[in-house]
Every structure is written in structure tokens, then in C-alpha cells.
């Protein structure tokens, strides 16, 4: 069973496709996108770049990012780089969703923008897709692509980096672009 609901956040509309993952029914949480305004007090922390490889990430992360980048390639968009801090935030968020058995964009760390700021990331734009009830990486990416709001996040030309988290049947995709001068460790995976 699928339920559609609309939400608004920072003047960005989103669609919620939801069902119950505990019962085995797949669900998508609403897509979320936010813009960070200059002068918001976010610290400038440059993370040292280091050589990364596919082996630094779980198979689920690689498969979701490869599926996402494949969809972006179809639209002539550049591939997203896996950013380890976004992965960490996404993983914590997926674990929070699983512990509460519901898809949501809020957790004790707040919205994605607040979670990024809390990790000293100088972001200029961020977006998040969440889902529950999916056992398979291909099915969750396809479900996001079948939802206009989630698809818009995946195909947004402003994003440069991605993080993916999974806990049980709960998934999070975090996307970001960064303020000028912010550097990060990123990997375009070998697919």
C-alpha cells in the first residue's frame, strides 16, 4: 500500500510515498532539499583529502551510488563522489529510522542541514532521500527514481557529493554541494 503526502521545507515542496516497512511493504520518505544562506555561522573546516577506493565502503553504498550515478549519466550529469562524512550522517540517520521503525528527515541531530553543520561541513546546498522496507539496492534506487521529488534530488545539477546509509530495511541518501574553498575526501566509485 502506498500513501502520497506533500510537505514543504524552506519553500521546497516534496512528496511522501509511504507504507509500513515492518509489514514488509516498501516506503519512501519525502525528499528534502535545503539551501544554506551566506553568513549562517557555519565554520570553515577543510578535510584533508586522502586516496579512497571502493573497498573503503560497503557493497550497499557502492551499489546505491553506482545506480544513482547511472541515472545521472543518462541525463548527462556528472557522477557524484562518495563523501565519508555524508555516509556517516546517512548511516546514523538510517539507524535512527530503524530504531523508531519509521521514515523521517528529523532525528535528534535535527534536519540534514543541522547535521551537516554539526559535523563542521561548509555546505551551500543539501538534499536527502529516505526509504524503508527495501531489501535490495536496485529496488530502492528504482523506487526513488519513480518518485518525482526523489528523482529531482538525484538529478539535481547542484549536488556534487553523496552519502548512503542502510540499517535493516531503512535507507538514507544524503546529497550536498559545498561552500567555495571547502575540500572533502571524495570517490567516484568503480562500477
PDB file of C-alpha atoms in Angstrom:
ATOM      1  CA  UNK A   1       0.000   0.000   0.000  1.00  0.00           C
ATOM      2  CA  UNK A   2       1.353   3.430  -0.945  1.00  0.00           C
ATOM      3  CA  UNK A   3       0.301   6.782   0.509  1.00  0.00           C
ATOM      4  CA  UNK A   4       1.155  10.173  -1.010  1.00  0.00           C
ATOM      5  CA  UNK A   5       1.533  13.266   1.121  1.00  0.00           C
ATOM      6  CA  UNK A   6       3.078  16.669   0.464  1.00  0.00           C
ATOM      7  CA  UNK A   7       5.330  18.615   2.763  1.00  0.00           C
ATOM      8  CA  UNK A   8       7.131  21.937   2.453  1.00  0.00           C
ATOM      9  CA  UNK A   9      10.521  22.819   3.893  1.00  0.00           C
ATOM     10  CA  UNK A  10      12.457  26.015   3.189  1.00  0.00           C
ATOM     11  CA  UNK A  11       9.977  26.700   0.369  1.00  0.00           C
ATOM     12  CA  UNK A  12      10.845  23.386  -1.285  1.00  0.00           C
ATOM     13  CA  UNK A  13       7.907  21.103  -1.973  1.00  0.00           C
ATOM     14  CA  UNK A  14       8.316  17.388  -1.574  1.00  0.00           C
ATOM     15  CA  UNK A  15       6.271  14.242  -1.970  1.00  0.00           C
ATOM     16  CA  UNK A  16       5.966  11.444   0.549  1.00  0.00           C
ATOM     17  CA  UNK A  17       5.304   7.917  -0.636  1.00  0.00           C
ATOM     18  CA  UNK A  18       4.834   5.837   2.466  1.00  0.00           C
ATOM     19  CA  UNK A  19       3.832   2.409   3.689  1.00  0.00           C
ATOM     20  CA  UNK A  20       4.889   0.204   6.579  1.00  0.00           C
ATOM     21  CA  UNK A  21       8.376  -1.402   6.385  1.00  0.00           C
ATOM     22  CA  UNK A  22       7.696  -3.552   9.461  1.00  0.00           C
ATOM     23  CA  UNK A  23       4.990  -5.354   7.488  1.00  0.00           C
ATOM     24  CA  UNK A  24       7.321  -5.748   4.527  1.00  0.00           C
ATOM     25  CA  UNK A  25       5.702  -3.042   2.437  1.00  0.00           C
ATOM     26  CA  UNK A  26       8.164  -0.652   0.827  1.00  0.00           C
ATOM     27  CA  UNK A  27       8.019   3.065   1.526  1.00  0.00           C
ATOM     28  CA  UNK A  28       9.712   6.257   0.510  1.00  0.00           C
ATOM     29  CA  UNK A  29      10.010   9.179   2.871  1.00  0.00           C
ATOM     30  CA  UNK A  30       9.611  12.649   1.458  1.00  0.00           C
ATOM     31  CA  UNK A  31      12.564  14.080  -0.477  1.00  0.00           C
ATOM     32  CA  UNK A  32      14.123  17.099   1.181  1.00  0.00           C
ATOM     33  CA  UNK A  33      16.255  19.897  -0.268  1.00  0.00           C
ATOM     34  CA  UNK A  34      17.715  22.925   1.534  1.00  0.00           C
ATOM     35  CA  UNK A  35      19.928  25.878   0.690  1.00  0.00           C
ATOM     36  CA  UNK A  36      22.392  27.379   3.160  1.00  0.00           C
ATOM     37  CA  UNK A  37      22.469  31.152   3.184  1.00  0.00           C
ATOM     38  CA  UNK A  38      25.812  33.032   3.421  1.00  0.00           C
ATOM     39  CA  UNK A  39      26.690  34.307   6.869  1.00  0.00           C
ATOM     40  CA  UNK A  40      24.908  31.473   8.676  1.00  0.00           C
ATOM     41  CA  UNK A  41      27.827  30.921  11.056  1.00  0.00           C
ATOM     42  CA  UNK A  42      28.958  27.582   9.656  1.00  0.00           C
ATOM     43  CA  UNK A  43      32.621  27.000  10.361  1.00  0.00           C
ATOM     44  CA  UNK A  44      35.112  26.521   7.548  1.00  0.00           C
ATOM     45  CA  UNK A  45      36.752  23.151   8.140  1.00  0.00           C
ATOM     46  CA  UNK A  46      38.765  21.699   5.277  1.00  0.00           C
ATOM     47  CA  UNK A  47      39.036  17.955   5.484  1.00  0.00           C
ATOM     48  CA  UNK A  48      42.300  16.503   4.266  1.00  0.00           C
ATOM     49  CA  UNK A  49      41.855  14.579   1.043  1.00  0.00           C
ATOM     50  CA  UNK A  50      43.139  11.028   1.022  1.00  0.00           C
ATOM     51  CA  UNK A  51      43.145   8.281  -1.533  1.00  0.00           C
ATOM     52  CA  UNK A  52      39.927   6.290  -1.304  1.00  0.00           C
ATOM     53  CA  UNK A  53      38.836   3.134  -3.084  1.00  0.00           C
ATOM     54  CA  UNK A  54      35.671   1.055  -3.380  1.00  0.00           C
ATOM     55  CA  UNK A  55      36.956  -1.164  -0.575  1.00  0.00           C
ATOM     56  CA  UNK A  56      36.579   1.746   1.869  1.00  0.00           C
ATOM     57  CA  UNK A  57      32.782   1.430   1.570  1.00  0.00           C
ATOM     58  CA  UNK A  58      30.201  -1.336   1.960  1.00  0.00           C
ATOM     59  CA  UNK A  59      28.788  -3.083  -1.103  1.00  0.00           C
ATOM     60  CA  UNK A  60      25.396  -1.453  -0.420  1.00  0.00           C
ATOM     61  CA  UNK A  61      26.914   2.027  -0.565  1.00  0.00           C
ATOM     62  CA  UNK A  62      28.803   1.282  -3.776  1.00  0.00           C
ATOM     63  CA  UNK A  63      25.727  -0.263  -5.437  1.00  0.00           C
ATOM     64  CA  UNK A  64      23.414   2.631  -4.490  1.00  0.00           C
ATOM     65  CA  UNK A  65      25.952   5.234  -5.628  1.00  0.00           C
ATOM     66  CA  UNK A  66      26.606   3.345  -8.883  1.00  0.00           C
ATOM     67  CA  UNK A  67      22.853   3.093  -9.516  1.00  0.00           C
ATOM     68  CA  UNK A  68      22.430   6.782  -8.743  1.00  0.00           C
ATOM     69  CA  UNK A  69      25.341   7.788 -10.980  1.00  0.00           C
ATOM     70  CA  UNK A  70      23.984   5.607 -13.783  1.00  0.00           C
ATOM     71  CA  UNK A  71      20.737   7.594 -13.662  1.00  0.00           C
ATOM     72  CA  UNK A  72      22.696  10.858 -13.634  1.00  0.00           C
ATOM     73  CA  UNK A  73      24.790   9.729 -16.604  1.00  0.00           C
ATOM     74  CA  UNK A  74      21.599   9.185 -18.631  1.00  0.00           C
ATOM     75  CA  UNK A  75      20.872  12.900 -18.145  1.00  0.00           C
ATOM     76  CA  UNK A  76      24.474  13.939 -18.966  1.00  0.00           C
ATOM     77  CA  UNK A  77      25.116  14.958 -15.348  1.00  0.00           C
ATOM     78  CA  UNK A  78      28.494  14.438 -13.664  1.00  0.00           C
ATOM     79  CA  UNK A  79      28.852  11.487 -11.285  1.00  0.00           C
ATOM     80  CA  UNK A  80      28.561  12.081  -7.582  1.00  0.00           C
ATOM     81  CA  UNK A  81      31.515  11.461  -5.289  1.00  0.00           C
ATOM     82  CA  UNK A  82      31.044   9.431  -2.131  1.00  0.00           C
ATOM     83  CA  UNK A  83      31.867  11.693   0.823  1.00  0.00           C
ATOM     84  CA  UNK A  84      32.629   9.802   4.031  1.00  0.00           C
ATOM     85  CA  UNK A  85      31.078  12.431   6.335  1.00  0.00           C
ATOM     86  CA  UNK A  86      27.821  12.261   4.355  1.00  0.00           C
ATOM     87  CA  UNK A  87      27.973   8.461   4.703  1.00  0.00           C
ATOM     88  CA  UNK A  88      28.422   8.768   8.456  1.00  0.00           C
ATOM     89  CA  UNK A  89      25.457  11.140   8.730  1.00  0.00           C
ATOM     90  CA  UNK A  90      23.342   8.915   6.453  1.00  0.00           C
ATOM     91  CA  UNK A  91      24.219   5.779   8.423  1.00  0.00           C
ATOM     92  CA  UNK A  92      23.322   7.378  11.761  1.00  0.00           C
ATOM     93  CA  UNK A  93      20.064   8.607  10.263  1.00  0.00           C
ATOM     94  CA  UNK A  94      19.178   5.163   8.861  1.00  0.00           C
ATOM     95  CA  UNK A  95      19.884   3.641  12.276  1.00  0.00           C
ATOM     96  CA  UNK A  96      17.640   6.243  13.911  1.00  0.00           C
ATOM     97  CA  UNK A  97      14.854   5.440  11.443  1.00  0.00           C
ATOM     98  CA  UNK A  98      15.237   1.708  12.063  1.00  0.00           C
ATOM     99  CA  UNK A  99      15.185   2.122  15.846  1.00  0.00           C
ATOM    100  CA  UNK A 100      11.945   4.111  15.534  1.00  0.00           C
ATOM    101  CA  UNK A 101      10.518   1.970  12.701  1.00  0.00           C
ATOM    102  CA  UNK A 102       9.581   4.999  10.578  1.00  0.00           C
ATOM    103  CA  UNK A 103      10.980   7.071   7.744  1.00  0.00           C
ATOM    104  CA  UNK A 104      11.724  10.668   8.684  1.00  0.00           C
ATOM    105  CA  UNK A 105      14.052  13.548   7.895  1.00  0.00           C
ATOM    106  CA  UNK A 106      14.343  14.654  11.515  1.00  0.00           C
ATOM    107  CA  UNK A 107      16.341  12.916  14.196  1.00  0.00           C
ATOM    108  CA  UNK A 108      17.973  14.085  17.450  1.00  0.00           C
ATOM    109  CA  UNK A 109      20.606  15.881  15.325  1.00  0.00           C
ATOM    110  CA  UNK A 110      17.871  17.813  13.508  1.00  0.00           C
ATOM    111  CA  UNK A 111      17.434  18.193   9.759  1.00  0.00           C
ATOM    112  CA  UNK A 112      20.195  17.267   7.315  1.00  0.00           C
ATOM    113  CA  UNK A 113      21.377  20.882   7.257  1.00  0.00           C
ATOM    114  CA  UNK A 114      21.767  20.900  11.040  1.00  0.00           C
ATOM    115  CA  UNK A 115      23.509  17.512  10.960  1.00  0.00           C
ATOM    116  CA  UNK A 116      25.978  18.777   8.334  1.00  0.00           C
ATOM    117  CA  UNK A 117      26.625  21.954  10.299  1.00  0.00           C
ATOM    118  CA  UNK A 118      27.134  19.859  13.443  1.00  0.00           C
ATOM    119  CA  UNK A 119      29.900  17.968  11.624  1.00  0.00           C
ATOM    120  CA  UNK A 120      31.526  21.294  10.622  1.00  0.00           C
ATOM    121  CA  UNK A 121      30.709  20.841   6.942  1.00  0.00           C
ATOM    122  CA  UNK A 122      30.506  24.131   4.992  1.00  0.00           C
ATOM    123  CA  UNK A 123      27.576  23.263   2.770  1.00  0.00           C
ATOM    124  CA  UNK A 124      25.776  25.505   0.308  1.00  0.00           C
ATOM    125  CA  UNK A 125      23.035  23.059  -0.720  1.00  0.00           C
ATOM    126  CA  UNK A 126      21.859  19.707   0.574  1.00  0.00           C
ATOM    127  CA  UNK A 127      19.105  17.209  -0.091  1.00  0.00           C
ATOM    128  CA  UNK A 128      18.022  13.910   1.424  1.00  0.00           C
ATOM    129  CA  UNK A 129      16.056  10.877   0.296  1.00  0.00           C
ATOM    130  CA  UNK A 130      14.858   8.279   2.805  1.00  0.00           C
ATOM    131  CA  UNK A 131      13.125   4.935   2.332  1.00  0.00           C
ATOM    132  CA  UNK A 132      12.044   1.914   4.329  1.00  0.00           C
ATOM    133  CA  UNK A 133      11.077  -1.662   3.584  1.00  0.00           C
ATOM    134  CA  UNK A 134      13.625  -2.333   0.842  1.00  0.00           C
ATOM    135  CA  UNK A 135      15.976  -5.334   0.897  1.00  0.00           C
ATOM    136  CA  UNK A 136      17.679  -4.604  -2.399  1.00  0.00           C
ATOM    137  CA  UNK A 137      19.854  -1.705  -3.595  1.00  0.00           C
ATOM    138  CA  UNK A 138      18.438  -1.727  -7.133  1.00  0.00           C
ATOM    139  CA  UNK A 139      14.846  -1.642  -5.885  1.00  0.00           C
ATOM    140  CA  UNK A 140      15.433   1.303  -3.554  1.00  0.00           C
ATOM    141  CA  UNK A 141      17.193   3.346  -6.266  1.00  0.00           C
ATOM    142  CA  UNK A 142      14.421   2.481  -8.746  1.00  0.00           C
ATOM    143  CA  UNK A 143      11.751   3.478  -6.221  1.00  0.00           C
ATOM    144  CA  UNK A 144      13.455   6.845  -5.683  1.00  0.00           C
ATOM    145  CA  UNK A 145      13.658   7.314  -9.460  1.00  0.00           C
ATOM    146  CA  UNK A 146       9.942   6.513  -9.807  1.00  0.00           C
ATOM    147  CA  UNK A 147       9.061   9.303  -7.354  1.00  0.00           C
ATOM    148  CA  UNK A 148       9.258  12.807  -8.896  1.00  0.00           C
ATOM    149  CA  UNK A 149      10.600  14.531  -5.773  1.00  0.00           C
ATOM    150  CA  UNK A 150      13.231  11.887  -5.031  1.00  0.00           C
ATOM    151  CA  UNK A 151      14.230  11.777  -8.684  1.00  0.00           C
ATOM    152  CA  UNK A 152      14.645  15.567  -8.637  1.00  0.00           C
ATOM    153  CA  UNK A 153      17.099  15.238  -5.743  1.00  0.00           C
ATOM    154  CA  UNK A 154      19.086  12.519  -7.544  1.00  0.00           C
ATOM    155  CA  UNK A 155      19.218  14.510 -10.775  1.00  0.00           C
ATOM    156  CA  UNK A 156      19.848  17.911  -9.186  1.00  0.00           C
ATOM    157  CA  UNK A 157      22.737  19.568 -11.025  1.00  0.00           C
ATOM    158  CA  UNK A 158      23.793  21.462  -7.887  1.00  0.00           C
ATOM    159  CA  UNK A 159      24.893  18.403  -5.934  1.00  0.00           C
ATOM    160  CA  UNK A 160      28.468  17.135  -6.055  1.00  0.00           C
ATOM    161  CA  UNK A 161      28.643  14.557  -3.258  1.00  0.00           C
ATOM    162  CA  UNK A 162      26.588  11.689  -1.900  1.00  0.00           C
ATOM    163  CA  UNK A 163      26.428   9.659   1.296  1.00  0.00           C
ATOM    164  CA  UNK A 164      24.415   6.479   1.772  1.00  0.00           C
ATOM    165  CA  UNK A 165      23.291   4.703   4.909  1.00  0.00           C
ATOM    166  CA  UNK A 166      21.391   1.487   5.490  1.00  0.00           C
ATOM    167  CA  UNK A 167      20.143  -0.112   8.669  1.00  0.00           C
ATOM    168  CA  UNK A 168      17.948  -3.156   8.127  1.00  0.00           C
ATOM    169  CA  UNK A 169      15.330  -2.073   5.601  1.00  0.00           C
ATOM    170  CA  UNK A 170      15.829   1.674   6.193  1.00  0.00           C
ATOM    171  CA  UNK A 171      17.854   3.736   3.741  1.00  0.00           C
ATOM    172  CA  UNK A 172      19.158   7.292   3.554  1.00  0.00           C
ATOM    173  CA  UNK A 173      20.715   9.140   0.620  1.00  0.00           C
ATOM    174  CA  UNK A 174      22.330  12.466   1.514  1.00  0.00           C
ATOM    175  CA  UNK A 175      23.453  14.898  -1.169  1.00  0.00           C
ATOM    176  CA  UNK A 176      25.479  18.102  -0.871  1.00  0.00           C
ATOM    177  CA  UNK A 177      27.308  20.895  -2.567  1.00  0.00           C
ATOM    178  CA  UNK A 178      29.829  22.851  -0.580  1.00  0.00           C
ATOM    179  CA  UNK A 179      30.806  26.454   0.011  1.00  0.00           C
ATOM    180  CA  UNK A 180      33.670  27.814  -2.041  1.00  0.00           C
ATOM    181  CA  UNK A 181      37.045  26.657  -0.730  1.00  0.00           C
ATOM    182  CA  UNK A 182      35.698  23.660   1.193  1.00  0.00           C
ATOM    183  CA  UNK A 183      37.565  20.479   0.314  1.00  0.00           C
ATOM    184  CA  UNK A 184      36.475  16.939   1.069  1.00  0.00           C
ATOM    185  CA  UNK A 185      37.506  13.342   0.575  1.00  0.00           C
ATOM    186  CA  UNK A 186      35.506  12.035  -2.344  1.00  0.00           C
ATOM    187  CA  UNK A 187      35.454   8.961  -4.532  1.00  0.00           C
ATOM    188  CA  UNK A 188      33.636   8.276  -7.768  1.00  0.00           C
ATOM    189  CA  UNK A 189      33.307   4.508  -7.346  1.00  0.00           C
ATOM    190  CA  UNK A 190      34.359   1.966  -9.940  1.00  0.00           C
ATOM    191  CA  UNK A 191      31.084   0.388 -11.024  1.00  0.00           C
TER     192      UNK A 191
END
